[in-house]
Short mmCIF file of N, CA and C in Angstrom, two decimals:
data_model
loop_
_atom_site.label_atom_id
_atom_site.label_comp_id
_atom_site.label_asym_id
_atom_site.label_seq_id
_atom_site.Cartn_x
_atom_site.Cartn_y
_atom_site.Cartn_z
N UNK A 233 67.02 118.70 46.53
CA UNK A 233 68.43 118.86 46.77
C UNK A 233 68.96 119.98 45.89
N UNK A 234 69.65 120.92 46.49
CA UNK A 234 70.18 122.07 45.78
C UNK A 234 71.56 121.75 45.19
N UNK A 235 71.75 122.16 43.96
CA UNK A 235 73.04 121.98 43.32
C UNK A 235 73.85 123.26 43.45
N UNK A 236 75.15 123.13 43.56
CA UNK A 236 76.02 124.28 43.57
C UNK A 236 76.28 124.69 42.13
N UNK A 237 76.01 125.96 41.78
CA UNK A 237 76.26 126.39 40.41
C UNK A 237 77.74 126.24 40.05
N UNK A 238 78.03 126.06 38.78
CA UNK A 238 79.41 125.90 38.35
C UNK A 238 80.24 127.14 38.64
N UNK A 239 81.54 126.94 38.76
CA UNK A 239 82.47 128.05 38.94
C UNK A 239 82.42 128.92 37.68
N UNK A 240 82.36 130.26 37.85
CA UNK A 240 82.33 131.12 36.66
C UNK A 240 83.56 130.90 35.79
N UNK A 241 83.32 130.90 34.49
CA UNK A 241 84.42 130.80 33.54
C UNK A 241 83.98 131.44 32.24
N UNK A 242 84.95 131.87 31.48
CA UNK A 242 84.66 132.50 30.20
C UNK A 242 84.98 131.54 29.07
N UNK A 243 84.09 131.46 28.12
CA UNK A 243 84.33 130.68 26.91
C UNK A 243 84.46 131.66 25.76
N UNK A 244 85.54 131.58 25.06
CA UNK A 244 85.72 132.47 23.93
C UNK A 244 84.91 131.94 22.76
N UNK A 245 84.03 132.77 22.25
CA UNK A 245 83.16 132.37 21.14
C UNK A 245 83.55 133.22 19.94
N UNK A 246 84.21 132.59 19.01
CA UNK A 246 84.62 133.29 17.80
C UNK A 246 83.84 132.83 16.58
N UNK A 247 83.20 131.69 16.69
CA UNK A 247 82.50 131.12 15.55
C UNK A 247 81.06 131.61 15.50
N UNK A 248 80.56 131.81 14.31
CA UNK A 248 79.17 132.20 14.12
C UNK A 248 78.55 131.21 13.15
N UNK A 249 77.68 130.36 13.54
CA UNK A 249 77.17 130.19 14.90
C UNK A 249 78.21 129.54 15.81
N UNK A 250 77.96 129.58 17.14
CA UNK A 250 78.91 128.98 18.09
C UNK A 250 79.05 127.47 17.85
N UNK A 251 80.16 126.94 18.26
CA UNK A 251 80.40 125.50 18.09
C UNK A 251 79.49 124.69 19.01
N UNK A 252 79.34 123.43 18.69
CA UNK A 252 78.54 122.51 19.50
C UNK A 252 79.09 122.47 20.92
N UNK A 253 80.40 122.51 21.08
CA UNK A 253 81.02 122.45 22.42
C UNK A 253 80.61 123.65 23.26
N UNK A 254 80.57 124.84 22.67
CA UNK A 254 80.18 126.05 23.42
C UNK A 254 78.71 125.98 23.81
N UNK A 255 77.87 125.58 22.88
CA UNK A 255 76.44 125.47 23.18
C UNK A 255 76.21 124.42 24.26
N UNK A 256 76.92 123.31 24.19
CA UNK A 256 76.78 122.26 25.20
C UNK A 256 77.24 122.75 26.57
N UNK A 257 78.31 123.52 26.62
CA UNK A 257 78.78 124.08 27.90
C UNK A 257 77.74 125.02 28.49
N UNK A 258 77.11 125.82 27.66
CA UNK A 258 76.05 126.71 28.14
C UNK A 258 74.86 125.90 28.65
N UNK A 259 74.49 124.85 27.93
CA UNK A 259 73.38 123.98 28.36
C UNK A 259 73.67 123.35 29.71
N UNK A 260 74.88 122.82 29.87
CA UNK A 260 75.25 122.19 31.14
C UNK A 260 75.22 123.20 32.29
N UNK A 261 75.68 124.41 32.01
CA UNK A 261 75.67 125.46 33.03
C UNK A 261 74.25 125.78 33.47
N UNK A 262 73.34 125.93 32.51
CA UNK A 262 71.95 126.22 32.84
C UNK A 262 71.30 125.07 33.58
N UNK A 263 71.57 123.84 33.16
CA UNK A 263 71.00 122.68 33.85
C UNK A 263 71.48 122.59 35.29
N UNK A 264 72.70 123.05 35.55
CA UNK A 264 73.24 123.01 36.91
C UNK A 264 72.79 124.19 37.75
N UNK A 265 71.99 125.09 37.16
CA UNK A 265 71.49 126.23 37.92
C UNK A 265 72.33 127.47 37.79
N UNK A 266 73.29 127.45 36.88
CA UNK A 266 74.16 128.61 36.69
C UNK A 266 73.56 129.65 35.75
N UNK A 267 74.27 130.74 35.59
CA UNK A 267 73.88 131.81 34.69
C UNK A 267 74.80 131.80 33.48
N UNK A 268 74.27 132.20 32.33
CA UNK A 268 75.06 132.26 31.10
C UNK A 268 74.90 133.66 30.51
N UNK A 269 76.01 134.34 30.29
CA UNK A 269 75.99 135.64 29.64
C UNK A 269 76.20 135.41 28.16
N UNK A 270 75.33 136.02 27.35
CA UNK A 270 75.41 135.79 25.92
C UNK A 270 75.12 137.06 25.15
N UNK A 271 75.75 137.20 23.98
CA UNK A 271 75.48 138.40 23.18
C UNK A 271 74.15 138.29 22.46
N UNK A 272 73.51 139.44 22.30
CA UNK A 272 72.33 139.53 21.46
C UNK A 272 72.68 140.49 20.32
N UNK A 273 71.71 140.90 19.55
CA UNK A 273 71.98 141.81 18.44
C UNK A 273 72.50 143.16 18.92
N UNK A 274 72.07 143.59 20.11
CA UNK A 274 72.43 144.95 20.56
C UNK A 274 73.15 145.01 21.90
N UNK A 275 72.89 144.09 22.79
CA UNK A 275 73.47 144.11 24.13
C UNK A 275 73.81 142.69 24.55
N UNK A 276 74.34 142.54 25.73
CA UNK A 276 74.53 141.21 26.30
C UNK A 276 73.34 140.88 27.17
N UNK A 277 72.94 139.62 27.17
CA UNK A 277 71.85 139.15 28.01
C UNK A 277 72.38 138.14 28.99
N UNK A 278 71.61 137.87 30.03
CA UNK A 278 71.96 136.86 31.01
C UNK A 278 70.84 135.83 31.03
N UNK A 279 71.19 134.57 30.81
CA UNK A 279 70.20 133.50 30.76
C UNK A 279 70.22 132.71 32.06
N UNK A 280 69.03 132.28 32.48
CA UNK A 280 68.87 131.44 33.67
C UNK A 280 67.64 130.58 33.46
N UNK A 281 67.56 129.49 34.20
CA UNK A 281 66.36 128.64 34.16
C UNK A 281 65.21 129.36 34.85
N UNK A 282 64.10 129.55 34.13
CA UNK A 282 62.93 130.22 34.70
C UNK A 282 62.05 129.27 35.48
N UNK A 283 62.34 127.97 35.39
CA UNK A 283 61.50 126.98 36.07
C UNK A 283 62.07 126.55 37.41
N UNK A 284 63.11 127.22 37.87
CA UNK A 284 63.72 126.91 39.17
C UNK A 284 63.99 128.21 39.92
N UNK A 285 63.68 128.20 41.21
CA UNK A 285 63.82 129.43 42.00
C UNK A 285 65.28 129.82 42.23
N UNK A 286 66.17 128.87 42.45
CA UNK A 286 67.58 129.22 42.77
C UNK A 286 68.25 129.99 41.63
N UNK A 287 68.13 129.56 40.37
CA UNK A 287 68.74 130.36 39.30
C UNK A 287 68.11 131.76 39.18
N UNK A 288 66.81 131.86 39.39
CA UNK A 288 66.17 133.17 39.34
C UNK A 288 66.66 134.06 40.47
N UNK A 289 66.87 133.49 41.65
CA UNK A 289 67.42 134.26 42.77
C UNK A 289 68.84 134.71 42.46
N UNK A 290 69.63 133.84 41.83
CA UNK A 290 70.99 134.21 41.45
C UNK A 290 70.98 135.32 40.41
N UNK A 291 70.06 135.24 39.47
CA UNK A 291 69.93 136.28 38.44
C UNK A 291 69.49 137.60 39.07
N UNK A 292 68.54 137.51 40.00
CA UNK A 292 68.08 138.71 40.69
C UNK A 292 69.23 139.37 41.46
N UNK A 293 70.03 138.56 42.13
CA UNK A 293 71.17 139.10 42.89
C UNK A 293 72.23 139.69 41.95
N UNK A 294 72.54 138.98 40.88
CA UNK A 294 73.57 139.44 39.95
C UNK A 294 73.16 140.74 39.26
N UNK A 295 71.87 140.89 39.00
CA UNK A 295 71.40 142.08 38.30
C UNK A 295 70.89 143.15 39.25
N UNK A 296 70.95 142.86 40.55
CA UNK A 296 70.50 143.79 41.59
C UNK A 296 69.04 144.21 41.39
N UNK A 297 68.20 143.21 41.07
CA UNK A 297 66.78 143.45 40.88
C UNK A 297 66.00 142.90 42.07
N UNK A 298 64.92 143.58 42.40
CA UNK A 298 64.04 143.09 43.45
C UNK A 298 63.02 142.15 42.84
N UNK A 299 62.28 141.45 43.68
CA UNK A 299 61.24 140.55 43.17
C UNK A 299 60.11 141.32 42.50
N UNK A 300 60.03 142.64 42.73
CA UNK A 300 59.00 143.45 42.10
C UNK A 300 59.38 143.86 40.67
N UNK A 301 60.64 143.62 40.29
CA UNK A 301 61.10 143.97 38.95
C UNK A 301 61.13 142.71 38.09
N UNK A 302 60.24 142.61 37.13
CA UNK A 302 60.15 141.38 36.32
C UNK A 302 61.31 141.24 35.34
N UNK A 303 61.49 140.03 34.89
CA UNK A 303 62.46 139.72 33.85
C UNK A 303 61.75 139.56 32.52
N UNK A 304 62.48 139.73 31.44
CA UNK A 304 62.00 139.37 30.11
C UNK A 304 62.29 137.89 29.92
N UNK A 305 61.32 137.13 29.46
CA UNK A 305 61.51 135.70 29.26
C UNK A 305 61.57 135.39 27.76
N UNK A 306 62.48 134.54 27.40
CA UNK A 306 62.58 134.03 26.04
C UNK A 306 62.42 132.51 26.14
N UNK A 307 61.47 131.97 25.43
CA UNK A 307 61.22 130.53 25.48
C UNK A 307 61.28 129.96 24.07
N UNK A 308 61.66 128.70 23.98
CA UNK A 308 61.78 128.05 22.68
C UNK A 308 60.47 127.57 22.11
N UNK A 309 59.43 127.48 22.94
CA UNK A 309 58.15 126.95 22.49
C UNK A 309 57.05 127.67 23.26
N UNK A 310 56.06 128.25 22.57
CA UNK A 310 54.99 128.94 23.28
C UNK A 310 54.28 128.08 24.32
N UNK A 311 54.24 126.77 24.13
CA UNK A 311 53.60 125.90 25.10
C UNK A 311 54.32 125.93 26.44
N UNK A 312 55.60 126.25 26.44
CA UNK A 312 56.37 126.33 27.69
C UNK A 312 55.85 127.44 28.60
N UNK A 313 55.25 128.46 28.01
CA UNK A 313 54.73 129.56 28.83
C UNK A 313 53.67 129.09 29.81
N UNK A 314 52.85 128.13 29.41
CA UNK A 314 51.79 127.63 30.28
C UNK A 314 52.37 127.05 31.58
N UNK A 315 53.57 126.53 31.52
CA UNK A 315 54.19 125.95 32.71
C UNK A 315 54.85 127.01 33.58
N UNK A 316 55.14 128.18 33.02
CA UNK A 316 55.90 129.18 33.75
C UNK A 316 55.04 130.31 34.33
N UNK A 317 53.99 130.71 33.62
CA UNK A 317 53.20 131.83 34.08
C UNK A 317 51.86 131.86 33.35
N UNK A 318 50.86 132.48 33.98
CA UNK A 318 49.59 132.65 33.28
C UNK A 318 49.79 133.63 32.12
N UNK A 319 49.19 133.32 30.98
CA UNK A 319 49.35 134.15 29.79
C UNK A 319 47.97 134.59 29.32
N UNK A 320 47.85 135.87 29.07
CA UNK A 320 46.60 136.42 28.55
C UNK A 320 46.71 136.60 27.04
N UNK A 321 45.67 136.29 26.28
CA UNK A 321 45.74 136.49 24.83
C UNK A 321 45.65 137.96 24.44
N UNK A 322 45.41 138.85 25.41
CA UNK A 322 45.25 140.28 25.10
C UNK A 322 46.47 141.05 25.48
#
């Protein structure tokens, strides 16, 4: 069953680190299949669930990327990579 992603909204983040409420809102958005725009050290990034096709399709559409253009993945645990893609030690 496909979920409808949440309606886009902006959360003002003034605290460093962000408040629990902001982090929880981002978590809920990702769990629902939505995209989250977040600042990094140099640019803004867009986060999506890599383990579901619908969020990846939404990210591809939002960034105007084809399926031949890969994404950079950031994972919280190296073991998660085994579930997402084959990894070579070289």
